[in-house]
Amino acid sequence: MKYIEKLRNSGLRPTKQRLQICEVLFDTEKTFHFTINDLAKKIENQLNNKISLATIYNTVHAFEKKGYVKQIPINSSQTYFDTNISDHHHFYDLNERRLIDLENSDVGPIKILKKINGKKVKSIEVLVKIED
Amino acid sequence: MKYIEKLRNSGLRPTKQRLQICEVLFDTEKTFHFTINDLAKKIENQLNNKISLATIYNTVHAFEKKGYVKQIPINSSQTYFDTNISDHHHFYDLNERRLIDLENSDVGPIKILKKINGKKVKSIEVLVKIED
DNA sequence: CACTTTTTTAGAACCATTATAAAGTACATT
DNA sequence: AATGTACTTTATAATGGTTCTAAAAAAGTG
């Protein structure tokens, strides 16, 4: 299994549940956006298997801490995650309530001219809201 | 009262509660960021008066719809609003969990090169996460 | 004033997320 | 393989921000 090492290297024991979540998240051609609920459903359908919600929350948060998924900053009742961990941005379609990737190369270079004393920039995220 | 007209013009009856919320939100030198709870506390302290939480929610959402306050897109358990409705951005200090305004002039021009068919851009918001 | 519509309100309901604590699993050591 | 320990999973309860409800109050209209 290709994910066993990945998990071990990050100090996470390769449990059955974590490996299955890896499969669902990373064994895909394309990256995607998801909420915890989306993921839970996907696991049930795709693996014909149920993993406790608490475990899914724990695992996704562990993966986020390790940088395997990213949280998308957006106001919504649910938290959105992204399996695309490259430096990129998002469109948010207000009508269809849908996120669309916006690659870094599709956004001109962003220069932050203001500096905050003693702080360093960790990330720059752009959200472009669109509508009909 | 200077807010009576403002409210009437937007089809909102100028009730005592709405006028008081206007005072707290807009009778200040500087703009500020707030959560509903922040605002509720501020009303109690500043006006020595209690307005029902439901009313505060209703009013802030009504004001948002009218464009008098803006929601700040950020992942947090509470929704953040901004009385600064100018086109601008934010730093988010991860250590102190605090928002700091980032004026448009402090960010280089942003060009979105990708277009989505039949959709127009409503807003472009940048969130710069900073840490120690 | 009489009447209609909007607004406020306290409290209940909702629901995403987090906490709990008991049972299960991984793994190093022997 | 057996043992011990730390980590993980799980069902369920708890939490807490937000929304709903329906009755009372206030605003606007003629």
mmCIF file of C-alpha atoms (C1' of nucleotides) in Angstrom:
data_model
loop_
_atom_site.group_PDB
_atom_site.id
_atom_site.type_symbol
_atom_site.label_atom_id
_atom_site.label_comp_id
_atom_site.label_asym_id
_atom_site.label_seq_id
_atom_site.Cartn_x
_atom_site.Cartn_y
_atom_site.Cartn_z
ATOM 1 C CA MET A 1 0.000 0.000 0.000
ATOM 2 C CA LYS A 2 1.404 3.307 -1.100
ATOM 3 C CA TYR A 3 -0.126 5.314 1.721
ATOM 4 C CA ILE A 4 1.368 3.323 4.583
ATOM 5 C CA GLU A 5 4.684 5.038 4.283
ATOM 6 C CA LYS A 6 3.130 8.445 3.788
ATOM 7 C CA LEU A 7 1.265 8.059 7.060
ATOM 8 C CA ARG A 8 4.213 6.606 8.961
ATOM 9 C CA ASN A 9 6.424 9.426 7.795
ATOM 10 C CA SER A 10 4.079 11.915 9.340
ATOM 11 C CA GLY A 11 3.800 10.090 12.625
ATOM 12 C CA LEU A 12 0.320 8.760 11.947
ATOM 13 C CA ARG A 13 -0.253 5.053 12.373
ATOM 14 C CA PRO A 14 -1.517 3.527 9.157
ATOM 15 C CA THR A 15 -4.844 2.287 10.409
ATOM 16 C CA LYS A 16 -7.471 0.730 8.169
ATOM 17 C CA GLN A 17 -9.627 3.845 8.432
ATOM 18 C CA ARG A 18 -6.861 6.273 7.570
ATOM 19 C CA LEU A 19 -5.789 4.186 4.589
ATOM 20 C CA GLN A 20 -9.348 4.086 3.313
ATOM 21 C CA ILE A 21 -9.701 7.821 3.685
ATOM 22 C CA CYS A 22 -6.433 8.224 1.790
ATOM 23 C CA GLU A 23 -7.833 6.126 -1.024
ATOM 24 C CA VAL A 24 -10.971 8.192 -1.323
ATOM 25 C CA LEU A 25 -9.114 11.469 -1.103
ATOM 26 C CA PHE A 26 -6.012 10.785 -3.143
ATOM 27 C CA ASP A 27 -6.693 7.878 -5.529
ATOM 28 C CA THR A 28 -8.338 10.148 -8.046
ATOM 29 C CA GLU A 29 -7.251 11.719 -11.259
ATOM 30 C CA LYS A 30 -8.528 15.132 -10.303
ATOM 31 C CA THR A 31 -8.387 16.964 -7.028
ATOM 32 C CA PHE A 32 -11.678 18.038 -5.490
ATOM 33 C CA HIS A 33 -13.394 20.124 -2.850
ATOM 34 C CA PHE A 34 -15.363 18.479 -0.068
ATOM 35 C CA THR A 35 -17.086 18.916 3.257
ATOM 36 C CA ILE A 36 -16.869 16.304 6.001
ATOM 37 C CA ASN A 37 -20.344 15.169 5.036
ATOM 38 C CA ASP A 38 -19.447 14.834 1.384
ATOM 39 C CA LEU A 39 -16.503 12.694 2.393
ATOM 40 C CA ALA A 40 -18.557 10.498 4.693
ATOM 41 C CA LYS A 41 -21.026 9.811 1.875
ATOM 42 C CA LYS A 42 -18.244 9.170 -0.586
ATOM 43 C CA ILE A 43 -16.698 6.629 1.757
ATOM 44 C CA GLU A 44 -20.005 4.810 2.176
ATOM 45 C CA ASN A 45 -20.669 4.691 -1.543
ATOM 46 C CA GLN A 46 -17.196 4.101 -2.825
ATOM 47 C CA LEU A 47 -15.930 1.651 -0.234
ATOM 48 C CA ASN A 48 -19.217 0.186 0.956
ATOM 49 C CA ASN A 49 -18.025 0.772 4.422
ATOM 50 C CA LYS A 50 -18.864 3.092 7.250
ATOM 51 C CA ILE A 51 -16.323 5.079 9.199
ATOM 52 C CA SER A 52 -17.433 6.943 12.283
ATOM 53 C CA LEU A 53 -17.954 10.664 11.746
ATOM 54 C CA ALA A 54 -15.623 11.410 14.653
ATOM 55 C CA THR A 55 -12.845 9.492 12.926
ATOM 56 C CA ILE A 56 -13.416 11.332 9.679
ATOM 57 C CA TYR A 57 -13.187 14.655 11.494
ATOM 58 C CA ASN A 58 -10.051 13.559 13.322
ATOM 59 C CA THR A 59 -8.403 12.238 10.212
ATOM 60 C CA VAL A 60 -9.167 15.192 7.998
ATOM 61 C CA HIS A 61 -7.849 17.538 10.659
ATOM 62 C CA ALA A 62 -4.736 15.427 11.080
ATOM 63 C CA PHE A 63 -4.242 15.489 7.318
ATOM 64 C CA GLU A 64 -4.757 19.214 7.271
ATOM 65 C CA LYS A 65 -2.114 19.695 9.940
ATOM 66 C CA LYS A 66 0.266 17.615 7.851
ATOM 67 C CA GLY A 67 -0.587 19.586 4.733
ATOM 68 C CA TYR A 68 -2.266 16.750 2.823
ATOM 69 C CA VAL A 69 -5.476 18.728 2.460
ATOM 70 C CA LYS A 70 -6.213 22.430 2.757
ATOM 71 C CA GLN A 71 -9.084 24.304 4.306
ATOM 72 C CA ILE A 72 -10.723 26.780 1.978
ATOM 73 C CA PRO A 73 -11.473 30.144 3.571
ATOM 74 C CA ILE A 74 -15.101 30.834 2.784
ATOM 75 C CA ASN A 75 -18.205 31.631 4.772
ATOM 76 C CA SER A 76 -20.453 28.640 4.810
ATOM 77 C CA SER A 77 -22.207 26.617 7.472
ATOM 78 C CA GLN A 78 -19.861 23.756 6.669
ATOM 79 C CA THR A 79 -16.086 23.772 6.374
ATOM 80 C CA TYR A 80 -14.744 23.120 2.895
ATOM 81 C CA PHE A 81 -11.525 21.251 2.237
ATOM 82 C CA ASP A 82 -9.478 20.830 -0.910
ATOM 83 C CA THR A 83 -7.305 17.926 -1.992
ATOM 84 C CA ASN A 84 -5.489 20.346 -4.270
ATOM 85 C CA ILE A 85 -2.715 21.495 -1.973
ATOM 86 C CA SER A 86 -0.873 23.507 -4.583
ATOM 87 C CA ASP A 87 -0.667 27.229 -4.107
ATOM 88 C CA HIS A 88 -3.913 28.288 -5.762
ATOM 89 C CA HIS A 89 -7.138 30.202 -5.381
ATOM 90 C CA HIS A 90 -10.899 29.862 -5.857
ATOM 91 C CA PHE A 91 -13.904 31.160 -7.622
ATOM 92 C CA TYR A 92 -17.072 30.901 -5.612
ATOM 93 C CA ASP A 93 -20.226 30.777 -7.696
ATOM 94 C CA LEU A 94 -22.851 32.530 -5.603
ATOM 95 C CA ASN A 95 -25.777 31.221 -7.634
ATOM 96 C CA GLU A 96 -24.800 27.584 -7.693
ATOM 97 C CA ARG A 97 -22.886 27.695 -4.390
ATOM 98 C CA ARG A 98 -19.947 25.940 -5.947
ATOM 99 C CA LEU A 99 -16.183 26.308 -5.708
ATOM 100 C CA ILE A 100 -13.984 26.312 -8.798
ATOM 101 C CA ASP A 101 -10.199 26.171 -8.746
ATOM 102 C CA LEU A 102 -8.300 29.184 -9.937
ATOM 103 C CA GLU A 103 -4.696 28.303 -10.575
ATOM 104 C CA ASN A 104 -1.985 30.618 -9.457
ATOM 105 C CA SER A 105 -1.017 31.101 -13.075
ATOM 106 C CA ASP A 106 -4.516 32.465 -13.757
ATOM 107 C CA VAL A 107 -4.019 35.228 -11.239
ATOM 108 C CA GLY A 108 -1.498 37.952 -11.791
ATOM 109 C CA PRO A 109 1.297 38.137 -9.227
ATOM 110 C CA ILE A 110 0.135 39.458 -5.878
ATOM 111 C CA LYS A 111 2.330 41.880 -4.021
ATOM 112 C CA ILE A 112 1.499 42.624 -0.415
ATOM 113 C CA LEU A 113 3.070 46.018 0.203
ATOM 114 C CA LYS A 114 2.108 46.336 3.865
ATOM 115 C CA LYS A 115 4.197 44.524 6.452
ATOM 116 C CA ILE A 116 3.126 43.602 9.970
ATOM 117 C CA ASN A 117 5.871 43.931 12.534
ATOM 118 C CA GLY A 118 7.387 40.605 13.560
ATOM 119 C CA LYS A 119 4.958 38.529 11.502
ATOM 120 C CA LYS A 120 5.635 36.533 8.407
ATOM 121 C CA VAL A 121 3.243 35.708 5.641
ATOM 122 C CA LYS A 122 2.087 32.106 5.735
ATOM 123 C CA SER A 123 -0.318 32.105 2.838
ATOM 124 C CA ILE A 124 -2.127 34.382 0.439
ATOM 125 C CA GLU A 125 -5.567 33.248 -0.634
ATOM 126 C CA VAL A 126 -7.841 34.892 -3.151
ATOM 127 C CA LEU A 127 -11.573 34.292 -3.299
ATOM 128 C CA VAL A 128 -13.320 35.556 -6.405
ATOM 129 C CA LYS A 129 -17.080 35.638 -6.015
ATOM 130 C CA ILE A 130 -18.967 35.286 -9.281
ATOM 131 C CA GLU A 131 -22.621 35.356 -10.231
ATOM 132 C CA ASP A 132 -24.878 35.332 -13.263
ATOM 133 C CA MET B 1 -31.448 61.349 13.494
ATOM 134 C CA LYS B 2 -29.173 60.813 10.570
ATOM 135 C CA TYR B 3 -29.894 57.100 10.246
ATOM 136 C CA ILE B 4 -33.648 57.363 9.878
ATOM 137 C CA GLU B 5 -33.396 58.344 6.261
ATOM 138 C CA LYS B 6 -30.726 55.788 5.518
ATOM 139 C CA LEU B 7 -32.993 53.048 6.796
ATOM 140 C CA ARG B 8 -36.112 54.377 5.070
ATOM 141 C CA ASN B 9 -34.264 54.625 1.802
ATOM 142 C CA SER B 10 -33.477 50.948 1.970
ATOM 143 C CA GLY B 11 -37.001 49.924 2.845
ATOM 144 C CA LEU B 12 -36.229 49.208 6.479
ATOM 145 C CA ARG B 13 -38.421 50.784 9.108
ATOM 146 C CA PRO B 14 -36.348 52.926 11.422
ATOM 147 C CA THR B 15 -37.057 51.135 14.666
ATOM 148 C CA LYS B 16 -35.415 51.971 17.958
ATOM 149 C CA GLN B 17 -33.315 48.794 17.772
ATOM 150 C CA ARG B 18 -32.090 49.394 14.245
ATOM 151 C CA LEU B 19 -31.174 52.969 15.028
ATOM 152 C CA GLN B 20 -29.237 51.867 18.071
ATOM 153 C CA ILE B 21 -27.385 49.244 16.094
ATOM 154 C CA CYS B 22 -26.568 51.924 13.513
ATOM 155 C CA GLU B 23 -25.110 54.094 16.249
ATOM 156 C CA VAL B 24 -22.876 51.355 17.547
ATOM 157 C CA LEU B 25 -21.772 50.291 14.098
ATOM 158 C CA PHE B 26 -21.392 53.593 12.314
ATOM 159 C CA ASP B 27 -20.927 56.346 14.896
ATOM 160 C CA THR B 28 -17.237 55.625 15.228
ATOM 161 C CA GLU B 29 -14.129 57.228 13.872
ATOM 162 C CA LYS B 30 -12.655 53.943 12.737
ATOM 163 C CA THR B 31 -14.272 50.979 11.081
ATOM 164 C CA PHE B 32 -13.996 47.634 12.850
ATOM 165 C CA HIS B 33 -14.476 43.896 12.608
ATOM 166 C CA PHE B 34 -17.038 42.146 14.745
ATOM 167 C CA THR B 35 -18.951 38.965 15.393
ATOM 168 C CA ILE B 36 -22.603 38.988 16.404
ATOM 169 C CA ASN B 37 -21.519 38.338 19.954
ATOM 170 C CA ASP B 38 -19.047 41.194 19.942
ATOM 171 C CA LEU B 39 -21.821 43.441 18.748
ATOM 172 C CA ALA B 40 -24.287 42.250 21.384
ATOM 173 C CA LYS B 41 -21.745 42.991 24.125
ATOM 174 C CA LYS B 42 -20.917 46.360 22.635
ATOM 175 C CA ILE B 43 -24.590 47.312 22.613
ATOM 176 C CA GLU B 44 -24.998 46.328 26.239
ATOM 177 C CA ASN B 45 -21.925 48.250 27.350
ATOM 178 C CA GLN B 46 -22.200 51.257 25.122
ATOM 179 C CA LEU B 47 -25.939 51.842 25.231
ATOM 180 C CA ASN B 48 -26.773 50.212 28.553
ATOM 181 C CA ASN B 49 -29.526 48.430 26.791
ATOM 182 C CA LYS B 50 -30.246 44.913 25.697
ATOM 183 C CA ILE B 51 -31.408 43.973 22.228
ATOM 184 C CA SER B 52 -32.518 40.425 21.588
ATOM 185 C CA LEU B 53 -29.928 38.279 19.841
ATOM 186 C CA ALA B 54 -32.464 37.371 17.165
ATOM 187 C CA THR B 55 -32.911 41.044 16.363
ATOM 188 C CA ILE B 56 -29.181 41.592 16.143
ATOM 189 C CA TYR B 57 -28.873 38.681 13.731
ATOM 190 C CA ASN B 58 -31.786 39.942 11.665
ATOM 191 C CA THR B 59 -30.490 43.476 11.557
ATOM 192 C CA VAL B 60 -26.910 42.626 10.687
ATOM 193 C CA HIS B 61 -28.106 40.369 7.892
ATOM 194 C CA ALA B 62 -30.448 43.069 6.628
ATOM 195 C CA PHE B 63 -27.576 45.553 6.702
ATOM 196 C CA GLU B 64 -25.357 43.105 4.898
ATOM 197 C CA LYS B 65 -27.924 42.670 2.157
ATOM 198 C CA LYS B 66 -28.075 46.442 1.801
ATOM 199 C CA GLY B 67 -24.301 46.674 1.715
ATOM 200 C CA TYR B 68 -23.866 48.569 4.993
ATOM 201 C CA VAL B 69 -21.614 45.877 6.409
ATOM 202 C CA LYS B 70 -19.602 43.127 4.759
ATOM 203 C CA GLN B 71 -19.025 39.532 5.698
ATOM 204 C CA ILE B 72 -15.372 38.561 5.849
ATOM 205 C CA PRO B 73 -14.612 35.210 4.233
ATOM 206 C CA ILE B 74 -12.606 33.303 6.790
ATOM 207 C CA ASN B 75 -12.889 29.937 8.491
ATOM 208 C CA SER B 76 -13.916 30.456 12.031
ATOM 209 C CA SER B 77 -16.640 29.129 14.282
ATOM 210 C CA GLN B 78 -18.227 32.589 14.228
ATOM 211 C CA THR B 79 -19.024 34.793 11.280
ATOM 212 C CA TYR B 80 -17.003 37.976 11.074
ATOM 213 C CA PHE B 81 -18.379 41.223 9.732
ATOM 214 C CA ASP B 82 -16.690 44.462 8.798
ATOM 215 C CA THR B 83 -18.026 48.009 8.963
ATOM 216 C CA ASN B 84 -15.389 48.924 6.403
ATOM 217 C CA ILE B 85 -17.310 48.393 3.205
ATOM 218 C CA SER B 86 -14.628 49.777 0.924
ATOM 219 C CA ASP B 87 -12.982 47.415 -1.502
ATOM 220 C CA HIS B 88 -10.215 45.991 0.681
ATOM 221 C CA HIS B 89 -8.592 42.877 2.056
ATOM 222 C CA HIS B 90 -7.422 41.298 5.301
ATOM 223 C CA PHE B 91 -4.518 39.934 7.200
ATOM 224 C CA TYR B 92 -5.433 37.155 9.580
ATOM 225 C CA ASP B 93 -3.021 36.730 12.458
ATOM 226 C CA LEU B 94 -3.033 33.009 13.182
ATOM 227 C CA ASN B 95 -1.379 33.374 16.583
ATOM 228 C CA GLU B 96 -3.592 36.086 17.961
ATOM 229 C CA ARG B 97 -6.656 35.128 15.887
ATOM 230 C CA ARG B 98 -7.133 38.699 14.825
ATOM 231 C CA LEU B 99 -8.101 40.415 11.585
ATOM 232 C CA ILE B 100 -6.241 43.454 10.294
ATOM 233 C CA ASP B 101 -7.363 45.566 7.373
ATOM 234 C CA LEU B 102 -5.259 45.556 4.252
ATOM 235 C CA GLU B 103 -6.198 48.426 2.014
ATOM 236 C CA ASN B 104 -6.503 47.881 -1.673
ATOM 237 C CA SER B 105 -3.618 50.269 -2.178
ATOM 238 C CA ASP B 106 -1.411 47.952 -0.100
ATOM 239 C CA VAL B 107 -2.018 45.094 -2.496
ATOM 240 C CA GLY B 108 -0.716 45.200 -6.017
ATOM 241 C CA PRO B 109 -3.386 45.126 -8.716
ATOM 242 C CA ILE B 110 -4.990 41.711 -9.093
ATOM 243 C CA LYS B 111 -5.745 40.418 -12.556
ATOM 244 C CA ILE B 112 -7.951 37.390 -12.865
ATOM 245 C CA LEU B 113 -7.000 35.905 -16.204
ATOM 246 C CA LYS B 114 -9.474 33.016 -16.180
ATOM 247 C CA LYS B 115 -13.074 33.696 -17.132
ATOM 248 C CA ILE B 116 -16.077 31.570 -16.275
ATOM 249 C CA ASN B 117 -18.640 31.400 -19.016
ATOM 250 C CA GLY B 118 -21.694 33.574 -18.390
ATOM 251 C CA LYS B 119 -20.562 34.661 -14.953
ATOM 252 C CA LYS B 120 -19.377 38.042 -13.850
ATOM 253 C CA VAL B 121 -17.017 38.844 -11.050
ATOM 254 C CA LYS B 122 -18.767 40.276 -8.026
ATOM 255 C CA SER B 123 -15.841 40.660 -5.669
ATOM 256 C CA ILE B 124 -12.217 39.750 -5.231
ATOM 257 C CA GLU B 125 -11.096 39.159 -1.686
ATOM 258 C CA VAL B 126 -7.600 38.420 -0.487
ATOM 259 C CA LEU B 127 -6.829 36.816 2.848
ATOM 260 C CA VAL B 128 -3.208 36.938 3.955
ATOM 261 C CA LYS B 129 -2.479 34.603 6.828
ATOM 262 C CA ILE B 130 0.388 35.711 9.022
ATOM 263 C CA GLU B 131 2.151 34.210 12.020
ATOM 264 C CA ASP B 132 5.157 34.796 14.281
ATOM 265 C "C1'" DC C 1 -58.568 55.647 15.913
ATOM 266 C "C1'" DA C 2 -58.857 51.159 13.455
ATOM 267 C "C1'" DC C 3 -56.382 48.200 10.663
ATOM 268 C "C1'" DT C 4 -52.576 45.944 8.280
ATOM 269 C "C1'" DT C 5 -47.850 44.931 7.965
ATOM 270 C "C1'" DT C 6 -43.477 44.715 9.840
ATOM 271 C "C1'" DT C 7 -40.524 43.990 13.714
ATOM 272 C "C1'" DT C 8 -39.050 42.354 18.099
ATOM 273 C "C1'" DT C 9 -38.613 38.884 21.380
ATOM 274 C "C1'" DA C 10 -37.659 34.695 24.323
ATOM 275 C "C1'" DG C 11 -37.111 30.426 23.823
ATOM 276 C "C1'" DA C 12 -36.944 26.193 21.112
ATOM 277 C "C1'" DA C 13 -34.924 23.859 17.382
ATOM 278 C "C1'" DC C 14 -31.183 22.899 14.338
ATOM 279 C "C1'" DC C 15 -26.943 21.118 13.014
ATOM 280 C "C1'" DA C 16 -21.885 21.224 12.291
ATOM 281 C "C1'" DT C 17 -18.320 20.284 15.188
ATOM 282 C "C1'" DT C 18 -15.909 18.798 19.413
ATOM 283 C "C1'" DA C 19 -15.520 16.212 23.716
ATOM 284 C "C1'" DT C 20 -15.870 11.867 26.295
ATOM 285 C "C1'" DA C 21 -14.619 7.622 27.783
ATOM 286 C "C1'" DA C 22 -14.713 2.840 26.817
ATOM 287 C "C1'" DA C 23 -13.298 -0.782 23.547
ATOM 288 C "C1'" DG C 24 -10.090 -1.869 19.961
ATOM 289 C "C1'" DT C 25 -5.616 -1.718 17.441
ATOM 290 C "C1'" DA C 26 -0.645 -0.908 16.421
ATOM 291 C "C1'" DC C 27 3.691 -1.768 17.664
ATOM 292 C "C1'" DA C 28 8.012 -2.105 20.463
ATOM 293 C "C1'" DT C 29 10.010 -5.204 23.689
ATOM 294 C "C1'" DT C 30 10.764 -9.291 25.316
ATOM 295 C "C1'" DA D 1 3.860 -15.290 20.128
ATOM 296 C "C1'" DA D 2 2.788 -12.809 24.495
ATOM 297 C "C1'" DT D 3 2.843 -8.474 27.084
ATOM 298 C "C1'" DG D 4 2.466 -3.747 27.897
ATOM 299 C "C1'" DT D 5 1.764 0.882 26.424
ATOM 300 C "C1'" DA D 6 0.411 4.448 23.662
ATOM 301 C "C1'" DC D 7 -2.516 5.595 20.077
ATOM 302 C "C1'" DT D 8 -7.026 5.130 17.560
ATOM 303 C "C1'" DT D 9 -11.748 4.362 16.755
ATOM 304 C "C1'" DT D 10 -16.333 4.608 18.055
ATOM 305 C "C1'" DA D 11 -21.094 5.812 19.577
ATOM 306 C "C1'" DT D 12 -22.989 9.099 21.953
ATOM 307 C "C1'" DA D 13 -23.388 13.306 24.481
ATOM 308 C "C1'" DA D 14 -22.298 18.028 24.800
ATOM 309 C "C1'" DT D 15 -21.388 22.509 22.826
ATOM 310 C "C1'" DG D 16 -22.376 26.642 20.667
ATOM 311 C "C1'" DG D 17 -23.407 29.610 16.761
ATOM 312 C "C1'" DT D 18 -27.263 30.407 14.029
ATOM 313 C "C1'" DT D 19 -32.075 30.040 12.538
ATOM 314 C "C1'" DC D 20 -36.955 29.227 13.454
ATOM 315 C "C1'" DT D 21 -41.369 30.067 15.747
ATOM 316 C "C1'" DA D 22 -45.255 32.230 17.116
ATOM 317 C "C1'" DA D 23 -47.009 35.632 20.026
ATOM 318 C "C1'" DA D 24 -46.642 40.493 21.552
ATOM 319 C "C1'" DA D 25 -45.251 45.126 20.254
ATOM 320 C "C1'" DA D 26 -44.440 48.863 17.181
ATOM 321 C "C1'" DA D 27 -44.751 51.289 12.787
ATOM 322 C "C1'" DG D 28 -47.186 52.970 9.033
ATOM 323 C "C1'" DT D 29 -51.703 54.090 6.519
ATOM 324 C "C1'" DG D 30 -56.174 55.913 5.755
#
